[in-house]
Short mmCIF file of C-alpha atoms in Angstrom, two decimals:
data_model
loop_
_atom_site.label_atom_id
_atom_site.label_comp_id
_atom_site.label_asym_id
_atom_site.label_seq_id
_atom_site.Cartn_x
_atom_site.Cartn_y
_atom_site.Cartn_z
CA UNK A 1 45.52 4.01 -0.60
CA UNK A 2 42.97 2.47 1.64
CA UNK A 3 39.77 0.39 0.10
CA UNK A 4 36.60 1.78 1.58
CA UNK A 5 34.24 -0.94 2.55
CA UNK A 6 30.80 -0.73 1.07
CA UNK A 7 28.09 -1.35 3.16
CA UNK A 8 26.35 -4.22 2.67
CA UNK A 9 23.36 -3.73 0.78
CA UNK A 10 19.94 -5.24 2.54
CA UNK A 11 17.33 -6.41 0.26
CA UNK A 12 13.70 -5.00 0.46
CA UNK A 13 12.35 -7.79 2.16
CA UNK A 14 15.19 -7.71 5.32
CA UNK A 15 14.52 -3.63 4.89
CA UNK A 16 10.42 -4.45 5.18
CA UNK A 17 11.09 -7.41 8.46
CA UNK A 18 13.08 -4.41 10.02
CA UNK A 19 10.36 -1.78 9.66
CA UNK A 20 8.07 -4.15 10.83
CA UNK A 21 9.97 -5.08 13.71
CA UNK A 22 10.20 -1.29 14.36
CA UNK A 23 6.15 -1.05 14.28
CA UNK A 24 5.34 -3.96 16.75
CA UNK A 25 7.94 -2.22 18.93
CA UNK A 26 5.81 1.12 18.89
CA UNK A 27 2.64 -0.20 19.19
CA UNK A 28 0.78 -0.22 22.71
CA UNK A 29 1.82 -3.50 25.07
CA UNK A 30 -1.93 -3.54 26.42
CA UNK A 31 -4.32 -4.43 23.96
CA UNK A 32 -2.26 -4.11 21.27
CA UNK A 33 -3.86 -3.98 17.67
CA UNK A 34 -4.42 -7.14 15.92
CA UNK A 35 -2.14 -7.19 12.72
CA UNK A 36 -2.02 -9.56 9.86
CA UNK A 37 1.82 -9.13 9.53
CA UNK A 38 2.28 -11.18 6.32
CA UNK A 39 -0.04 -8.50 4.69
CA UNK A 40 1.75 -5.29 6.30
CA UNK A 41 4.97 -7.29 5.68
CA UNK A 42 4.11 -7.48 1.74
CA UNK A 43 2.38 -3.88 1.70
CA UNK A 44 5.50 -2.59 2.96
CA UNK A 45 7.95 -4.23 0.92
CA UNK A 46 5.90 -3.35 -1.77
CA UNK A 47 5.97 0.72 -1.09
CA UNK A 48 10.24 -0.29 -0.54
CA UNK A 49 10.09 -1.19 -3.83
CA UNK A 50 8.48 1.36 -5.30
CA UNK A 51 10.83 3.53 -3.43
CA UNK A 52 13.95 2.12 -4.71
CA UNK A 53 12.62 2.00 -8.38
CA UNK A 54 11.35 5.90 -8.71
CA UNK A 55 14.82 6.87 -7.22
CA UNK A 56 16.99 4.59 -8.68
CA UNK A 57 18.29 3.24 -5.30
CA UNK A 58 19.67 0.24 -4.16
CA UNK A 59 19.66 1.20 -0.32
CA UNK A 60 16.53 2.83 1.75
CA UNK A 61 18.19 6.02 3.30
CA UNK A 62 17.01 6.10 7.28
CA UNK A 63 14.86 8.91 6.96
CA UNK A 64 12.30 7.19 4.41
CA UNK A 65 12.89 4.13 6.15
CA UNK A 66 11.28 6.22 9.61
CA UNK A 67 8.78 7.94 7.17
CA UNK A 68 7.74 4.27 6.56
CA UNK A 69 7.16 3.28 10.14
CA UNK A 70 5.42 6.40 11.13
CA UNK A 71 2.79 5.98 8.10
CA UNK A 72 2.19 2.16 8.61
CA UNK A 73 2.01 3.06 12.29
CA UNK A 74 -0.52 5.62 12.05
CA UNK A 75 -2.55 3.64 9.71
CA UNK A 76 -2.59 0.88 12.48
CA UNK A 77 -3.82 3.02 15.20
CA UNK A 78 -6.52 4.67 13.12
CA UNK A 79 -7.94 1.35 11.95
CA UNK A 80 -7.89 0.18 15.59
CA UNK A 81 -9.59 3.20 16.94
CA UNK A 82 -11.83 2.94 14.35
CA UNK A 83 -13.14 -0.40 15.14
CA UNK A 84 -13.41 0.29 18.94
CA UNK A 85 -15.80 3.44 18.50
CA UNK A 86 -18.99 1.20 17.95
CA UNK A 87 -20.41 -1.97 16.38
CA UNK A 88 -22.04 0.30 13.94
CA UNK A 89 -20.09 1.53 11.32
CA UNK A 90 -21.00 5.09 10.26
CA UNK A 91 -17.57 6.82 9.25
CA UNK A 92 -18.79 6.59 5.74
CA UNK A 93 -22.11 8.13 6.19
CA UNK A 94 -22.66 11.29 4.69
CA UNK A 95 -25.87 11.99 5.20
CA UNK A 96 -28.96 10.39 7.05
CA UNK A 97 -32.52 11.81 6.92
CA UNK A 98 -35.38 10.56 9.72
CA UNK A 99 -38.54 10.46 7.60
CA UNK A 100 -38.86 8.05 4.92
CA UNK A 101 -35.41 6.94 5.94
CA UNK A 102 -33.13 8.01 3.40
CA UNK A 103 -28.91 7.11 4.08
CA UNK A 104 -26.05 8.80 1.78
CA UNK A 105 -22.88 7.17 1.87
CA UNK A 106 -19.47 8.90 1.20
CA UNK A 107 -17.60 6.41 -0.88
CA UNK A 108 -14.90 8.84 -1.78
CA UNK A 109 -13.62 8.76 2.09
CA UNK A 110 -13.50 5.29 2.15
CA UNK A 111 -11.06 4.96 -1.01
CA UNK A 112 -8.93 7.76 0.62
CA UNK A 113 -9.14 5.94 4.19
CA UNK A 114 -7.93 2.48 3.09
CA UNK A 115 -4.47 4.51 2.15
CA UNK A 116 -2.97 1.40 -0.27
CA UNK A 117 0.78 1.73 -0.85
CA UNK A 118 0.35 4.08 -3.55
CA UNK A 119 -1.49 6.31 -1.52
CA UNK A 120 1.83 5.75 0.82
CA UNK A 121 3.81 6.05 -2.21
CA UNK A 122 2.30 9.43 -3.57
CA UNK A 123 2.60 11.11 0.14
CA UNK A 124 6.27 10.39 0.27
CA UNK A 125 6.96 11.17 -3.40
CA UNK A 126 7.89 14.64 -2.57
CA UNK A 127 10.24 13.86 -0.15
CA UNK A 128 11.76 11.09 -2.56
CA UNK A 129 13.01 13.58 -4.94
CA UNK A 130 16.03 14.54 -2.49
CA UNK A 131 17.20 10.83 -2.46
CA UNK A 132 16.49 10.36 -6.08
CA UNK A 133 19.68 9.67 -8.38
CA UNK A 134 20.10 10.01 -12.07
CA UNK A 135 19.52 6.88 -13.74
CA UNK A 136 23.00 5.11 -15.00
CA UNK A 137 24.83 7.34 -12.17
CA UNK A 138 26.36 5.29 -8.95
#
């Protein structure tokens, strides 16, 4: 009887340097978007994490690992074409009114367009439940 080697098991951190890795790849050579990669590299770790605890993982299966990239991805891009529209910022303005000058900000967009990890977390949660194992099962 042959002994199946395990894979060896990468922690989060390795997991979030290789999802990283895979970002920087995708992103645009010319002008690409300025990234504070500690922060992404902690944000993502942190969603990894939170991955491996609601489905009782020790391993990242590939296809969350992609669903990672592509979310951290898109968030780059959006914040970057967000910046180059104009100096002015005005993606939070709701309303504006010409006499007696009256603005109306929508603060509810702005929560749901900083998109934390948990926002992260909650859009992948339905997908998670495939990968997730019973708790005390290998």
């Amino acid at each position: 009887m042959e002994h199946e080697k395990k894979p060896t098991l990468k922690p989060p951190k390795e997991i979030a340097q290789e999802i990283l890795e895979l970002i920087k790849m995708l992103l645009p050579k010319e002008n690409p978007p300025i990234i504070n990669e500690n922060l992404m590299l902690f944000h993502i770790e942190t969603l990894i994490r939170r991955i491996l605890n609601y489905c009782n993982r020790k391993d990242l299966p590939e296809a969350l690992k992609m669903s990672i990239v592509e979310q951290f991805y898109n968030k780059i891009i959006a914040e970057n074409e967000s910046k180059n529209l104009n100096e002015i910022d005005v993606k939070n303005l709701k309303r504006l009114k010409m006499n007696d000058t009256e603005f109306e900000f929508n603060f509810e967009e702005q929560v749901i367009d900083e998109k934390n990890t948990f926002y992260f977390f909650e859009q992948l949660k339905p997908m998670l439940n495939i990968y997730r194992r019973v708790k005390g099962f290998k």
